[in-house]
Amino acid sequence: MLQPVIGLEVHAQLLTRTKIFCGCSTAFGAPPNTQVCPVCLGLPGALPALNRAVVELAVRAGKAFACRIAGRSVWSRKNYFYPDLPKGYQITQFDLPICAGGAVDVPGLRKVQLTRIHLEEDAGKSVHAEGGSEVDLNRSGVPLIEIVGEPVLRSSEEASEYLKALRLALVYLGVNDGNLEEGSFRCDANVSVHEPSAKLGTRVELKNINSFRFVRQAIDYEIARQVAALGRGERIIQETRLYDHEKNETRAMRSKEEANDYRYFPEPDLPPLVVSPAWIDAVQVPRLPNEITAGLLAAGVAPADARTIVGDPRLAALHARLGDPRRAAHFIVGELSRALNDREVNLDALAFEPAQVAEAWALQDAGTISSTGLKEVLAELIRTGKPPAQTVLERGLAQVQDLAALDAVVDAVLARYPSEAGKYQAGKKTLLGFLVGAAMKELKGKGNPSALNALFRARLGG
Amino acid sequence: MAIDRAQVRHVARLARLRLSAAEEELYAAQLGAVLGYLERLAAVDVSSVEPLSFAGDEGSSLREDVARSGLSREQALAAAPQHDAQAFVVPRIIE
């Protein structure tokens, strides 16, 4: 039985304001060629100047994944010709990267070992047009980390779980925005198959995979292709293949046939990158998704709710500010998720303050509103940011708490339904609900249900 | 060290150079001579010497992450052999 072996290389754009070697903006979506300068255009004589924030973010990622951080790493030139690469080489790190080793904790799977994390610059973007291709160099020189995972994944599902965990961790770290559509988180997959008793098979590199679904499809297609080829007695050729999601197939990239000779050499325009132990120590690492999840579970939040909350850093941040973890979780996966799903509100511009949710809870705890009333108050709060107390007043949601008033209603109900009262006393305890319901109706839904329950029980003897 | 014409062709292709047959012969001989000279350096024992990757002071001077305006699009495109209103234009990239 042939066993697949998969290793992933992820290119993640670092969340800096400016490019890696020049002061041009990295903002996404600007008109083509408006965020460029002599350095990122590769004009003669222009010299790179390394962005401090790039180093900081790479060290943060390295610390988070328990990599060894190199006190000294070296820049190299990777030479190849392509229209989106104006200098004719990419500045990257080759034999001495900034981070080595480390691992990513993948929930439900295991720790997936990393080979390395290195820094490099992105290339530009080419778009096919009438009579040629247009090249936009806004992206040229945008800072990337390439996270190279060990070839230890055994299926497309494992690959996709690893990618999701890695992406979420990078987002929590503030290192990357996790946006696959805009290309700020990109994945290449190395896929081979082998008999478990034999050494690893020849690997094929898959490029152009830009969604979690395509990762699974591309890898599954490639595994099947290799198994079928070996079954026919063919040999697997080490090559780069492009995934075409419209046809759901991979095909060899012609341009890469002879391009694997990159003639790396040390970059003469940049001194080795020296990061002092004091600097490495000073780099702060925020809490990772797994730690936050563990905290929620320990506080009694249900695993599925914890997954939902931690799956979006904005929800997790909100949860942390709401107080009472379980109640906060119910609020987020309940009322708030409903409003988000119905597109009533935007998670990036919520109308309410966390403290107002706590006010609503306090109104319920004090018996002022019922659980139904609370739902209404929270829905209004989410939608409009209206203070809970105001909603209670405007909609008349306050429960009748005055025991004398409630007692009078209980009297009236018992007088109206003597036979039900009798049956209750004879043992048909389910009729309590009927009696409370009748009292509620009398009170136009504003009675305090637990007070009514208690009053009926006291009157009818338990 | 002898360099044959196939190796010259490979290197020329990587560098996007088109060479005539006579040039291939010429450069094979010249590159062979250069490499022959470098081979003499291999006789020196450098096992205790760290590889030198930069001939200057180590340690980058770092730039703060503050945006600066670069070139206008007109300036950026001005020197290109071919461009349209917004981008550099190159022969169609086939993949």
Coordinates of C-alpha atoms in Angstrom, one line a residue, chain A residues 3-11 115 146-156 159 162-163 187-193 200-209 215 218-220 222-223 225-226 236-241 260:
Chain A
Q3 CA 1.7 5.9 1.6
P4 CA 1.5 9.7 0.7
V5 CA 4.1 12.0 2.2
I6 CA 3.3 15.7 2.2
G7 CA 5.4 18.7 3.2
L8 CA 4.0 22.3 2.9
E9 CA 5.8 25.5 2.3
V10 CA 3.8 28.6 3.3
H11 CA 4.5 32.1 2.2
T115 CA 12.3 22.7 9.0
E146 CA 8.5 31.3 4.2
I147 CA 7.5 28.6 6.7
V148 CA 8.9 25.2 5.6
G149 CA 7.2 22.2 7.3
E150 CA 8.9 18.8 7.5
P151 CA 7.4 16.2 5.1
V152 CA 5.5 14.5 7.8
L153 CA 1.8 14.9 6.8
R154 CA 0.1 11.8 5.5
S155 CA -3.1 12.9 3.9
S156 CA -4.7 16.0 2.3
A159 CA -2.3 19.1 5.3
Y162 CA -2.0 21.9 9.6
L163 CA -2.6 24.9 7.3
C187 CA 0.8 27.5 0.0
D188 CA 3.0 25.2 -2.1
A189 CA 2.8 21.4 -1.4
N190 CA 5.5 18.8 -1.9
V191 CA 3.9 15.5 -2.5
S192 CA 5.4 12.0 -2.9
V193 CA 4.2 8.5 -2.4
L200 CA 10.8 8.4 0.3
G201 CA 9.6 8.6 -3.3
T202 CA 10.4 11.4 -5.7
R203 CA 8.6 14.5 -4.8
V204 CA 6.5 16.8 -7.0
E205 CA 6.0 20.5 -6.0
L206 CA 2.5 21.8 -6.4
K207 CA 2.0 25.5 -6.9
N208 CA -1.0 27.9 -7.2
I209 CA -3.1 26.5 -4.4
V215 CA -5.2 22.3 -1.0
A218 CA -4.7 19.4 -5.5
I219 CA -3.0 16.9 -3.1
D220 CA -5.6 14.2 -3.6
E222 CA -1.5 14.4 -7.2
I223 CA -1.5 11.4 -4.9
R225 CA -1.8 10.6 -10.3
Q226 CA 1.5 9.3 -8.8
I236 CA 7.8 10.0 -11.0
I237 CA 9.8 12.9 -12.3
Q238 CA 10.9 15.6 -9.9
E239 CA 9.1 18.7 -11.2
T240 CA 6.9 21.6 -10.4
R241 CA 3.2 21.3 -11.3
N260 CA 15.9 24.9 -10.8

